[in-house]
Short mmCIF file of C-alpha atoms in Angstrom, two decimals:
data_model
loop_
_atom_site.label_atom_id
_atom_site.label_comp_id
_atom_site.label_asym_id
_atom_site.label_seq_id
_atom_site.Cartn_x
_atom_site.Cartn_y
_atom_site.Cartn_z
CA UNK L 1 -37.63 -28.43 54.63
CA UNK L 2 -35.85 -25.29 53.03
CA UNK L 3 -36.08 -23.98 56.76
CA UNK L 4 -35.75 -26.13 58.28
CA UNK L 5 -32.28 -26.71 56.58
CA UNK L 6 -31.20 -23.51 56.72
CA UNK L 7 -32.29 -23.37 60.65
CA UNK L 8 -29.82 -26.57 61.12
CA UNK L 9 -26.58 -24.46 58.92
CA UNK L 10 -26.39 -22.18 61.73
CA UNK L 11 -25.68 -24.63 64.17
CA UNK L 12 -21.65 -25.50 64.55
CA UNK L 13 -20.97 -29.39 65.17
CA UNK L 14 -20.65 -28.85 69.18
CA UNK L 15 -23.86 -26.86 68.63
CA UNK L 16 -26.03 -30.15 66.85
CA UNK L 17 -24.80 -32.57 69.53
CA UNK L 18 -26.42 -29.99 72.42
CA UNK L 19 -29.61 -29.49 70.40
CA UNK L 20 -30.18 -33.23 70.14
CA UNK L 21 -29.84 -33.97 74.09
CA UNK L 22 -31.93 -30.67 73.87
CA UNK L 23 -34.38 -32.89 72.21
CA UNK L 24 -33.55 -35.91 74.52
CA UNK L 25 -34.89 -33.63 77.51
CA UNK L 26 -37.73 -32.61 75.86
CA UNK L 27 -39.34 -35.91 74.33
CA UNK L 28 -41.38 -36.89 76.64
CA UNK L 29 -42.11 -40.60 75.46
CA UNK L 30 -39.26 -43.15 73.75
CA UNK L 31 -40.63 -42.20 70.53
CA UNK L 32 -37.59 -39.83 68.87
CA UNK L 33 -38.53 -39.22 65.45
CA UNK L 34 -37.56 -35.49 65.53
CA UNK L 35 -34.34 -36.47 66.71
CA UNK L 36 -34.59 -39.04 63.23
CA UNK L 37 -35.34 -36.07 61.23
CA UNK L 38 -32.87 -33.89 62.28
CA UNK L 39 -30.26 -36.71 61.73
CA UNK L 40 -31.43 -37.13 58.14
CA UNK L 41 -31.62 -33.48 57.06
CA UNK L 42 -28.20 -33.16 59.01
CA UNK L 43 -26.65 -36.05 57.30
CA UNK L 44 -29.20 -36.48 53.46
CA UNK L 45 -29.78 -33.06 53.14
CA UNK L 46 -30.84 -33.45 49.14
CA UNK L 47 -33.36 -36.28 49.76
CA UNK L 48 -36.75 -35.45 48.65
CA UNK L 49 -38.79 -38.76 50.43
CA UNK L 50 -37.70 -37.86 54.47
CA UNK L 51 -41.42 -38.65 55.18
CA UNK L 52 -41.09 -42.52 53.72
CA UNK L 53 -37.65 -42.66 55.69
CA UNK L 54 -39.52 -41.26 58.96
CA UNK L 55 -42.95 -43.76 58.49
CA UNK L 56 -43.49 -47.40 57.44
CA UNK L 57 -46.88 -45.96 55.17
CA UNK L 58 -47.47 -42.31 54.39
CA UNK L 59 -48.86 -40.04 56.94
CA UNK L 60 -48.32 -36.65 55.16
CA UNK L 61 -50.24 -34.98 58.76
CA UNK L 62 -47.82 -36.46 60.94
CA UNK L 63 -45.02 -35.73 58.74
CA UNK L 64 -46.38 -31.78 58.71
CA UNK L 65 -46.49 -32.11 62.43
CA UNK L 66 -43.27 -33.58 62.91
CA UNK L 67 -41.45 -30.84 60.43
CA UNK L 68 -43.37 -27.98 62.58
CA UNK L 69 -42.28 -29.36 65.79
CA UNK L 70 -38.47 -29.62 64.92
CA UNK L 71 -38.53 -26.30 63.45
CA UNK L 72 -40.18 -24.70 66.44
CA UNK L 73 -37.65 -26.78 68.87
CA UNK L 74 -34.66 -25.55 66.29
CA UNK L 75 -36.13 -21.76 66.67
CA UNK L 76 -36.21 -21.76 70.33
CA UNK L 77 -32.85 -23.65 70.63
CA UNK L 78 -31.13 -21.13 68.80
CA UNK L 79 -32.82 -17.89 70.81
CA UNK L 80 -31.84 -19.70 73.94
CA UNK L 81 -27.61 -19.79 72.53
CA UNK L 82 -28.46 -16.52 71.23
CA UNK L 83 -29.64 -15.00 74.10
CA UNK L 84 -27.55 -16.69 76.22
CA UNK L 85 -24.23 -15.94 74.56
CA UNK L 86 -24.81 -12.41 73.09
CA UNK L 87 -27.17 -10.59 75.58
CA UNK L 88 -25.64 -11.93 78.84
CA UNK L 89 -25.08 -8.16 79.67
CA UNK L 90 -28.46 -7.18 78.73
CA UNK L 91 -30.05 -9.99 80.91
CA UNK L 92 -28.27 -8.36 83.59
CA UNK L 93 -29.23 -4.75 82.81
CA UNK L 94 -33.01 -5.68 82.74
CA UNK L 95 -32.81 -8.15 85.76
CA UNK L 96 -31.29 -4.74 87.71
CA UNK L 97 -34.25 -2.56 86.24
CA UNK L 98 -37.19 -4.76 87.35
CA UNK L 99 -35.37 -5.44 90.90
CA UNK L 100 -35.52 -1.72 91.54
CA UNK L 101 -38.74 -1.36 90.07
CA UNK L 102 -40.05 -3.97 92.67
CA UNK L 103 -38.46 -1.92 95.20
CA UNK L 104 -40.00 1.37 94.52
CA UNK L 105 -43.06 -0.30 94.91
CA UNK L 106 -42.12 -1.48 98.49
CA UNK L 107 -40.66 2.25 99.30
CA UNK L 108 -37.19 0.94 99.40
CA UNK L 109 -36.03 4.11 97.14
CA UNK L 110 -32.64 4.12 98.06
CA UNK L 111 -31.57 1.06 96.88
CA UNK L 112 -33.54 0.87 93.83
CA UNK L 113 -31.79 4.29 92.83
CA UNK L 114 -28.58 2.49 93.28
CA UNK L 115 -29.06 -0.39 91.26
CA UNK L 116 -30.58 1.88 88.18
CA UNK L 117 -27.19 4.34 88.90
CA UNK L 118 -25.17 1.01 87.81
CA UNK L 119 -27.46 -0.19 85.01
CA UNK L 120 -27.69 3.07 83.62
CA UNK L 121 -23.42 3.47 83.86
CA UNK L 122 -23.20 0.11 82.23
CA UNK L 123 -25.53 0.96 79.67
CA UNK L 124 -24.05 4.05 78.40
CA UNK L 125 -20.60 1.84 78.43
CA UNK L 126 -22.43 -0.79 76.20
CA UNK L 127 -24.26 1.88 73.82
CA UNK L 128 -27.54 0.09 75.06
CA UNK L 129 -30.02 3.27 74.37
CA UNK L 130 -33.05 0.96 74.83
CA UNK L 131 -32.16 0.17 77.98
CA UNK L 132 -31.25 3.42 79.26
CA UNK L 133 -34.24 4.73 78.28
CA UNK L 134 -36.01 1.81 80.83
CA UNK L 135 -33.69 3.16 83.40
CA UNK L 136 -34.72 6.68 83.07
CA UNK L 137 -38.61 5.76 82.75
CA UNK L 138 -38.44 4.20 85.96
CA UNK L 139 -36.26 7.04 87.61
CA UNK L 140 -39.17 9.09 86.60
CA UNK L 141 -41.51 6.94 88.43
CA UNK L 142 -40.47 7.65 91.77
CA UNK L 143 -38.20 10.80 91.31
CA UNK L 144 -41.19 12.70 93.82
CA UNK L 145 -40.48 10.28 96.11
CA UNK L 146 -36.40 10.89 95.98
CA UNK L 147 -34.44 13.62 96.26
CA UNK L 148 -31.57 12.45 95.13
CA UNK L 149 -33.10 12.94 91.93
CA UNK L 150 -32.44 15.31 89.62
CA UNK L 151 -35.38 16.40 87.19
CA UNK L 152 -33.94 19.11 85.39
CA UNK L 153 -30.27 16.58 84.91
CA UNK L 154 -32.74 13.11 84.14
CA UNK L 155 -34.78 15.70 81.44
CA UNK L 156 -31.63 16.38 80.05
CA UNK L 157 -30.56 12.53 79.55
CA UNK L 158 -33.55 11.28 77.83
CA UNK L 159 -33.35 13.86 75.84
CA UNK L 160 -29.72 13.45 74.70
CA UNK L 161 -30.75 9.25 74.57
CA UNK L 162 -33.85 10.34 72.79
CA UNK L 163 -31.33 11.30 70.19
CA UNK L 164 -29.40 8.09 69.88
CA UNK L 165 -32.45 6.15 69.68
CA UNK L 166 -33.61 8.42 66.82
CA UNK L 167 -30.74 8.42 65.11
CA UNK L 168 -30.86 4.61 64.82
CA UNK L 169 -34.45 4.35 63.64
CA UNK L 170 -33.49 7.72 60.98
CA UNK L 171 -30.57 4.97 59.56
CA UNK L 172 -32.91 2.24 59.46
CA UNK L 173 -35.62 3.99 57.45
CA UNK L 174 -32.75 4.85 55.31
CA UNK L 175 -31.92 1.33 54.53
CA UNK L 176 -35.44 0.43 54.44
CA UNK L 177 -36.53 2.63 52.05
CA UNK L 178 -33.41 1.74 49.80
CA UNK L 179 -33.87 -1.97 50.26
CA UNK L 180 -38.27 -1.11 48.91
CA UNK L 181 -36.93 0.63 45.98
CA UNK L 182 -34.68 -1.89 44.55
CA UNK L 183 -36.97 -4.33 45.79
CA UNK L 184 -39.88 -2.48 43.26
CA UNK L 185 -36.84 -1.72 40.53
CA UNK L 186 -36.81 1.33 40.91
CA UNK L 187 -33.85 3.70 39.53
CA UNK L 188 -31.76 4.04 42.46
CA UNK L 189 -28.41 6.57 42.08
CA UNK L 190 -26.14 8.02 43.77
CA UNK L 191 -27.98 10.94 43.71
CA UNK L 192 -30.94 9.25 45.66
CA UNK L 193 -29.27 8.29 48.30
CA UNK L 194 -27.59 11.45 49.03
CA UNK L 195 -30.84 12.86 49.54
CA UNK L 196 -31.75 10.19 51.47
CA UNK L 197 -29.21 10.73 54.32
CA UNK L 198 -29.59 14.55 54.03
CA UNK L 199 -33.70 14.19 54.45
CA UNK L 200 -32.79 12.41 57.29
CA UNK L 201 -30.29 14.20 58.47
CA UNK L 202 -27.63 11.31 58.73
CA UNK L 203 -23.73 11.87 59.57
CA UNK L 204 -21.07 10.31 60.59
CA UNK L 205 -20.71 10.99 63.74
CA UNK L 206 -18.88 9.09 67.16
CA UNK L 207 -22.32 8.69 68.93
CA UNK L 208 -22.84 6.13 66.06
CA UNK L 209 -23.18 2.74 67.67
CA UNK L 210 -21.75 -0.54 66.41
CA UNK L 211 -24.95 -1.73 64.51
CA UNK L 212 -25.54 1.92 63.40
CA UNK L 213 -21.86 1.98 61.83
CA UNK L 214 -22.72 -0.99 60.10
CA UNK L 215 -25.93 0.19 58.29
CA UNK L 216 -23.70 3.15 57.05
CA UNK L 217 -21.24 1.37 55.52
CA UNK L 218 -23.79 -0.64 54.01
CA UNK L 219 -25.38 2.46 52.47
CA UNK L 220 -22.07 3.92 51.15
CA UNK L 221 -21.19 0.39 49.66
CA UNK L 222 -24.48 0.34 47.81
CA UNK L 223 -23.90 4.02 46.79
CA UNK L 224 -20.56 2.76 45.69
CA UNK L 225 -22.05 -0.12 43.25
CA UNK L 226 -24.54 2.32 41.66
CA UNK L 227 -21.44 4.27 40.46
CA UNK L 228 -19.06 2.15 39.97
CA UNK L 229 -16.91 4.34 41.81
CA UNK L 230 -15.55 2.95 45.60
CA UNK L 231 -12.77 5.86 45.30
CA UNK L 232 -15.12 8.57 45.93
CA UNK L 233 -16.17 6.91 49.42
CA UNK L 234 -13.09 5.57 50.62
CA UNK L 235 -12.61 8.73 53.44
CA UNK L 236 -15.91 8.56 54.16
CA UNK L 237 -15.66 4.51 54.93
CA UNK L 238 -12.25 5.12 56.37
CA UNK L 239 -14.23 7.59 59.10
CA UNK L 240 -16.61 5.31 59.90
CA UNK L 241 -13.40 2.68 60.61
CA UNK L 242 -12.06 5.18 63.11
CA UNK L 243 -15.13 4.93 64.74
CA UNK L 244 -14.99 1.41 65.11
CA UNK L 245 -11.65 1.19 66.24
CA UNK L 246 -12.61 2.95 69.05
CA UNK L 247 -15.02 0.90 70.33
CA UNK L 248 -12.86 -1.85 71.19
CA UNK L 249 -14.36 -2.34 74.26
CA UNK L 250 -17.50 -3.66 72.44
CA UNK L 251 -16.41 -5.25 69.73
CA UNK L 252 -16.25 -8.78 71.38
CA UNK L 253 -20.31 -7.99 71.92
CA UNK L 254 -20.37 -7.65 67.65
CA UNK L 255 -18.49 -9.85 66.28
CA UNK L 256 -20.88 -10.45 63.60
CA UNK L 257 -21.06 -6.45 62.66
CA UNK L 258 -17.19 -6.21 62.87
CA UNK L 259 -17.08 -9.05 60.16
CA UNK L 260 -19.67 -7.72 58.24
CA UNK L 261 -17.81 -4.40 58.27
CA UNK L 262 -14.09 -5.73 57.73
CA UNK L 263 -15.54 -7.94 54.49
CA UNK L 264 -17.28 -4.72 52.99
CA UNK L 265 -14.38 -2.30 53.66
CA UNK L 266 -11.87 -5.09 52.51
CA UNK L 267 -13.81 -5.46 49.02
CA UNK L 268 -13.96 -1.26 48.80
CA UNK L 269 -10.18 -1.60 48.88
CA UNK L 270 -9.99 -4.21 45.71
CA UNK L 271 -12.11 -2.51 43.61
CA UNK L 272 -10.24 1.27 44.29
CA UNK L 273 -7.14 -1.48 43.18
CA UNK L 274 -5.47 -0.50 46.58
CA UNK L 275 -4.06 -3.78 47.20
CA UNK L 276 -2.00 -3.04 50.39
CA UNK L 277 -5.22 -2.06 52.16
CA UNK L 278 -6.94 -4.89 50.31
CA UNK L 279 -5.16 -7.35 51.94
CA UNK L 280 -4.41 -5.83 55.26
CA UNK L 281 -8.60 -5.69 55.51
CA UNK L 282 -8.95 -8.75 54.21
CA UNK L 283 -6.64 -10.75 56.68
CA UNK L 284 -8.20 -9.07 59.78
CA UNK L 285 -11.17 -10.33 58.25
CA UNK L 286 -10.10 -14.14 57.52
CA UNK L 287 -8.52 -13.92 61.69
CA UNK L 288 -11.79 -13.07 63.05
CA UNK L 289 -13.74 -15.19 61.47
CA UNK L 290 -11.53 -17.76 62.64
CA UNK L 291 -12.17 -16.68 66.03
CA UNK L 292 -15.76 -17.28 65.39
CA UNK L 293 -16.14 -20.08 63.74
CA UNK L 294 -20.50 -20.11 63.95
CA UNK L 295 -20.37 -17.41 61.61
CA UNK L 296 -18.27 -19.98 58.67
CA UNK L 297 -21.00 -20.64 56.81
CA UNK L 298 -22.79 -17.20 56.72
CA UNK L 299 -19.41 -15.43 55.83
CA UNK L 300 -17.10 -18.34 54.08
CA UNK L 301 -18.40 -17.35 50.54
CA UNK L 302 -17.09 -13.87 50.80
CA UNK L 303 -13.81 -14.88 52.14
CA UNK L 304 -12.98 -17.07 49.64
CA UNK L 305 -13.89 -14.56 46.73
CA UNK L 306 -12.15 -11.88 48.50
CA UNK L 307 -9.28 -14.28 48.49
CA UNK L 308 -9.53 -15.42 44.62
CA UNK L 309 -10.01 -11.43 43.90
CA UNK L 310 -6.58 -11.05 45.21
CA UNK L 311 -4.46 -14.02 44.07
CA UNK L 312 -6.00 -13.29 40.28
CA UNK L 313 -4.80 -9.54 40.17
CA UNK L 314 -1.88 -9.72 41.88
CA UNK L 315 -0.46 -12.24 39.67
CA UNK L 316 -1.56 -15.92 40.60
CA UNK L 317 -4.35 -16.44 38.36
CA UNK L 318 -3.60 -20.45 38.83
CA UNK L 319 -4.76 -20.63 42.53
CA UNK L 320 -7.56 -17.83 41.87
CA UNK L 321 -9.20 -20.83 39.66
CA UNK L 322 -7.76 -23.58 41.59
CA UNK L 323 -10.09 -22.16 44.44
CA UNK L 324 -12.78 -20.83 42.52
CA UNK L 325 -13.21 -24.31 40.41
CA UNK L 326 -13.65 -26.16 43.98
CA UNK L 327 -16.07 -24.22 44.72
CA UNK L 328 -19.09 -26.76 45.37
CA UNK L 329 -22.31 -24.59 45.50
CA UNK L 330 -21.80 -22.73 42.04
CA UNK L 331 -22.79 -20.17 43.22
CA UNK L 332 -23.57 -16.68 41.26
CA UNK L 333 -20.83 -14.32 42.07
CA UNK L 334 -18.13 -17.14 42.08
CA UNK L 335 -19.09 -18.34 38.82
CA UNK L 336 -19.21 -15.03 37.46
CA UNK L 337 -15.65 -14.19 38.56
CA UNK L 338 -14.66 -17.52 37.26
CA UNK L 339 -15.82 -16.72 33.61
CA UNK L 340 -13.64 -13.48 33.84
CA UNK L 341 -10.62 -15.62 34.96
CA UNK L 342 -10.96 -18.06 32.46
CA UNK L 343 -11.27 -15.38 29.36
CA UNK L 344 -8.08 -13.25 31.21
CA UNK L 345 -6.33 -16.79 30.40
CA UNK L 346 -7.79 -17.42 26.72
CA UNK L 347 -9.80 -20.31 28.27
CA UNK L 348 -12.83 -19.36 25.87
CA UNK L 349 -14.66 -22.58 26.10
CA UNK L 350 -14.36 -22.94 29.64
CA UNK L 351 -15.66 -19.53 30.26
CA UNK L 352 -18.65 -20.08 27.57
CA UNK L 353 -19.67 -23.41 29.58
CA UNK L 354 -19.70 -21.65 32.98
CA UNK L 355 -22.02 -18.64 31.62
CA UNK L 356 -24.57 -21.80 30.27
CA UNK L 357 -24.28 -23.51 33.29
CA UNK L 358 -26.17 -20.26 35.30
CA UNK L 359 -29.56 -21.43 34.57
CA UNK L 360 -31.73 -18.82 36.34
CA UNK L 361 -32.86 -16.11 34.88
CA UNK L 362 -31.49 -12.69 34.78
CA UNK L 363 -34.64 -11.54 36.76
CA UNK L 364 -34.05 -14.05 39.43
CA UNK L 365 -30.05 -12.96 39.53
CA UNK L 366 -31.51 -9.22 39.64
CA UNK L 367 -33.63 -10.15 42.73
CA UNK L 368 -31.10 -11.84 44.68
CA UNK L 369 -27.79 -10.46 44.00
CA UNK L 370 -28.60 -6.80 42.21
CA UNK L 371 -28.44 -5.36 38.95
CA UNK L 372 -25.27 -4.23 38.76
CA UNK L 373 -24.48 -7.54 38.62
CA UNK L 374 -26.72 -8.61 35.95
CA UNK L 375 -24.81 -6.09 33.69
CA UNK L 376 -21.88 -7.42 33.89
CA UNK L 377 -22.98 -10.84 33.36
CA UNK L 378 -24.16 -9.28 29.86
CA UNK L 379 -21.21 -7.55 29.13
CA UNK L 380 -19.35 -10.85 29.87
CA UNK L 381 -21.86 -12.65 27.81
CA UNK L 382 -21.18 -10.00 24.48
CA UNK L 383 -17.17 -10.54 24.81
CA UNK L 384 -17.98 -14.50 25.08
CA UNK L 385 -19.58 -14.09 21.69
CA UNK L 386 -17.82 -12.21 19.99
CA UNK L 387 -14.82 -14.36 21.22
CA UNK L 388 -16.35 -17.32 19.28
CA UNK L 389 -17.33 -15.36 16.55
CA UNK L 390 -21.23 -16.00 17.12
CA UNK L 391 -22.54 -13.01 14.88
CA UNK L 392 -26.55 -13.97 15.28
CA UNK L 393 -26.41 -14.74 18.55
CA UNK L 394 -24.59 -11.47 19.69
CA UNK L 395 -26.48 -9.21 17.40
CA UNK L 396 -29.76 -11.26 19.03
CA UNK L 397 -28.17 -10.53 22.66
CA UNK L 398 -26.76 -6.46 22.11
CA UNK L 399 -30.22 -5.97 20.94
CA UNK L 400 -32.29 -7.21 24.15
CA UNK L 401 -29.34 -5.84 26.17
CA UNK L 402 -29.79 -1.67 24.61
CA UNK L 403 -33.62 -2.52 25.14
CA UNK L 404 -33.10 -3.83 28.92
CA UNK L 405 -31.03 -1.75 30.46
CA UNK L 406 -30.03 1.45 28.04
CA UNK L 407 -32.66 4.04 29.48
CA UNK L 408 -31.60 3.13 33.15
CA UNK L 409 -28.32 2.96 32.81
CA UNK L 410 -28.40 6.50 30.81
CA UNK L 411 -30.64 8.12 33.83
CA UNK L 412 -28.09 6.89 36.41
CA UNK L 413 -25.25 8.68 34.62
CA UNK L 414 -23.09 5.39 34.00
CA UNK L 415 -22.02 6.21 30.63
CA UNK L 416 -18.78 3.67 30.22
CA UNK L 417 -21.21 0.89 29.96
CA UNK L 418 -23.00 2.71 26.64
CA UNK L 419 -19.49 3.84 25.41
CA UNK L 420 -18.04 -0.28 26.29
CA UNK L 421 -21.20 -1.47 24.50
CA UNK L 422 -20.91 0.82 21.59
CA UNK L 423 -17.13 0.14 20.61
CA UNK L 424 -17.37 -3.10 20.97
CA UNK L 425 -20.24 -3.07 18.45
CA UNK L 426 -17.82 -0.93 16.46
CA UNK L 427 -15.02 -3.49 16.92
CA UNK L 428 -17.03 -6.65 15.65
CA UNK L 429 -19.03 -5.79 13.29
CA UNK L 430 -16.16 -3.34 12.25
CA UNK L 431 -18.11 -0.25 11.71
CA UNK L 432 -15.23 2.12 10.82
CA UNK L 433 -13.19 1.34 13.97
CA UNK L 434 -10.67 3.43 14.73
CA UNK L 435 -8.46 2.73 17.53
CA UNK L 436 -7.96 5.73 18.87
CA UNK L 437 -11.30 5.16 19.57
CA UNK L 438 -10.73 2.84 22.71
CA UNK L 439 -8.95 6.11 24.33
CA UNK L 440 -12.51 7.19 25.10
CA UNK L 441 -12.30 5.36 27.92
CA UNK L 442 -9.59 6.56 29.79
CA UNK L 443 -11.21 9.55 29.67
CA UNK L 444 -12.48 9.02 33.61
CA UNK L 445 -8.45 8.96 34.10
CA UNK L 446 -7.40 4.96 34.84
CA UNK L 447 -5.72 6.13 37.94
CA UNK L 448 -9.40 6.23 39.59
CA UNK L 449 -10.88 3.67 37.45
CA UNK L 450 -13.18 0.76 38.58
CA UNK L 451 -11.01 -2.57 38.58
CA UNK L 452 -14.20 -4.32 36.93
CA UNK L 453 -15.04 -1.63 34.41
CA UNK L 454 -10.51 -2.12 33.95
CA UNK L 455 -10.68 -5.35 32.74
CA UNK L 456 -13.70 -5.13 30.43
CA UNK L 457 -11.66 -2.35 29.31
CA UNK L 458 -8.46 -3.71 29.37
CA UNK L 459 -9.98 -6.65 26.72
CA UNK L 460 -10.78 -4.86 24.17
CA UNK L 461 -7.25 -2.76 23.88
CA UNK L 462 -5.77 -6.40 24.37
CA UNK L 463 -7.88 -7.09 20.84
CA UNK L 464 -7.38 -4.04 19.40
CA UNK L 465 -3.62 -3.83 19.72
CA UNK L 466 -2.71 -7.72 20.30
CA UNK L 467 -1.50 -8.06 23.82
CA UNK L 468 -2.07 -10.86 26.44
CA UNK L 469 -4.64 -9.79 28.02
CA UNK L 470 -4.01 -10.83 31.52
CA UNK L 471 -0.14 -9.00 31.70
CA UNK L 472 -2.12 -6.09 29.90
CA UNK L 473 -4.89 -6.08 32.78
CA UNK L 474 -2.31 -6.17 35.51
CA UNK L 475 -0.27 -3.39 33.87
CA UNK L 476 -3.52 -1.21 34.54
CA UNK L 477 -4.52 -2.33 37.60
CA UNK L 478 -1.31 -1.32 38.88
CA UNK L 479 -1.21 2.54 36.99
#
């Protein structure tokens, strides 16, 4: 059912009314029990007995049958918008190539060469490598037959689209191999993935296609997260934005890369604290996803955090938690940013019941939303504690959290985490604490300073020297 459902989120409303006449057109008897099922996983979609709503006595085959079927008919409903919508152009291009290729093989050479002169123009407008390199395949199929044809000039083509087309697969071992080794836990750094993109010989460059740019600024945002550091790739994600402002003339054909793009470069801009850029970003994102509303569902989460990120640290903490509180999935990240809200606004109970309301394991939040992550769950967890004054409990936590992550985070060269972790310690169990010792942490300069690794700072100097906390945090964020 778990696919099922997720199959059916991707469809808008106007979308679910087509795919059920879809069904109406395809059932070939009265008998509409798919159309049943999709109603109820549309309309129930927590109910755990669909097969004793579907049949009078249980037929767990049929049911299996009946799940398989829908799912298939979902599948192929959603290629068919897909295709139809998004590749329209490509359709085209292809319908041109086999045309002429028919025609070479009824000697009509002249015209086929005309049609593959327009699909390969188009093609080179539309960055559509694949296709040019079916276009120049087929050139090469009858280029004895056709003067017209320029050997030496075609070599020269597939050679320079031979290039594109590696440069694309080069970026997608790249995030391949990055995705494997965090997939396996392995120690990835900053270092890593430099040598990454210099093994395979990656830069930014304005050949770089839509989907291309997007995979890069994926790379640099992970590369980013391992440092904790989103000032040291601003130019580099600001380059990559040039690019894909001038490629306006496609960007109606990726809408969903442009979003995907806008939300990353948008969050890059909150955590280097630059708030004008922040929200300029982040209402170009919020228009165009207005503008395409079947992306909602996929992209609504990271609007409205974006969003809550920005009313909390520019001063409306209120409406941060107003909209983070309505939030109805509970989801991870949300929750997480909640608990930092809460304790920003001495709500130390509230926060404590949102961490024990995350009931997976840190394992699970590893696999499915990073480390990094993880972390600062912890370090949230530690200030919860000692907030409350639970001694046991914290010692009991520090202790698994030094064993955990300690070695890794002292091979990846984040050291404010150890130095947080150890003055803290300091600080609570009061271990000759000197407050001069919280200046440690400005060492990095706060002018460059992460916002997150800010406000776990910013807490502790609010204990040490006994300041709100939230004016204090806003004071820095703003240095």
């Amino acid at each position: 059912m778990k696919n099922i459902q997720q199959l059916i989120s991707i469809l808008t409303e106007k979308e679910q009314v087509e795919f059920i006449q879809h069904l109406k057109k395809k059932n070939k008897t009265k008998d509409e029990k798919n159309i049943q099922l999709f109603k109820l996983i549309l309309n129930e979609p927590h109910l755990n007995n669909y097969a004793d709503r579907i049949y009078a006595e249980s037929n767990k085959n049929a049911f299996h049958a009946l799940s398989k079927r829908l799912q298939d008919s979902l599948v192929g409903f959603i290629a068919i918008k897909a295709f139809g919508n998004e590749n329209s152009a490509e359709q085209e291009l292809f319908k041109k190539i086999l045309a002429a290729r028919i025609l070479v093989d009824h000697q009509n050479h002249k015209f086929a060469f005309k049609l593959l002169q327009k699909a390969e123009s188009k093609a080179k407008q539309l960055e559509l490598y694949t296709i040019l390199r079916e276009v120049y395949i087929t050139l090469l199929q009858f280029a004895h037959h056709y003067e017209k044809i320029n050997v030496t000039e075609l070599k020269l083509k597939i050679a320079k689209n031979q290039q594109h087309l590696d440069l694309e697969l080069r970026l997608q071992l790249v995030e391949a191999e990055l995705k494997l080794s965090a997939k396996k836990n392995k120690i990835l750094d900053s270092a890593y993935i430099e040598k990454l993109l210099q093994q395979h010989q990656i830069e930014i460059k304005e050949e770089l296609t839509f989907k291309a740019l997007l995979r890069l600024f994926t790379i640099l945002d992970l590369k980013s997260q391992l440092e904790s550091n989103y000032f040291a790739n601003l130019k580099e994600l600001e380059k990559l934005y040039a690019l894909v402002h001038q490629k306006q003339h496609l960007q109606h054909r990726h809408h969903y890369e442009h979003l995907q793009i806008l939300q990353l470069l948008s969050y890059a801009y909150f955590r280097s604290r630059d708030f004008n850029h922040f929200k300029k970003y982040l209402d170009e994102f919020e228009q165009l996803l207005e503008q395409n509303l079947p992306f909602r569902n996929q992209f609504d989460e990271d609007l409205f955090l974006l969003k809550a990120y920005h009313f909390n640290f520019t001063g409306k903490a209120s409406e941060a938690i107003q909209l983070l509180e309505a939030q109805k999935t509970k989801s991870f990240l949300p929750q997480l940013f909640l608990m930092t809200c809460y304790i920003q606004q001495n709500e130390i109970k509230k926060a404590y019941q949102t961490l024990q309301q995350l009931h997976q394991s840190d394992l699970w939040y590893a696999k499915n939303h990073g480390e990094i992550w993880v972390i600062k769950k912890n370090l949230i967890e530690l200030i919860l504690l000692v907030e409350l004054d639970k001694y046991d409990v914290f010692e009991s936590r520090l202790h698994s959290f030094q064993k955990k992550y300690y070695k890794k985070l002292q091979s990846t060269g984040n050291q404010r985490v150890i130095i947080f972790i150890k003055l803290i310690t300091g600080f609570y169990f009061n271990q000759n604490f000197d407050q001069q010792q919280i200046n440690i942490l400005e060492n990095s300069t706060l002018e460059k300073e992460d916002i997150f690794m800010i406000c776990f700072y910013a807490w502790l100097k609010a204990k040490v020297e006994s300041k709100d906390l939230y004016e204090l945090t806003l004071n820095l964020i703003s240095n």
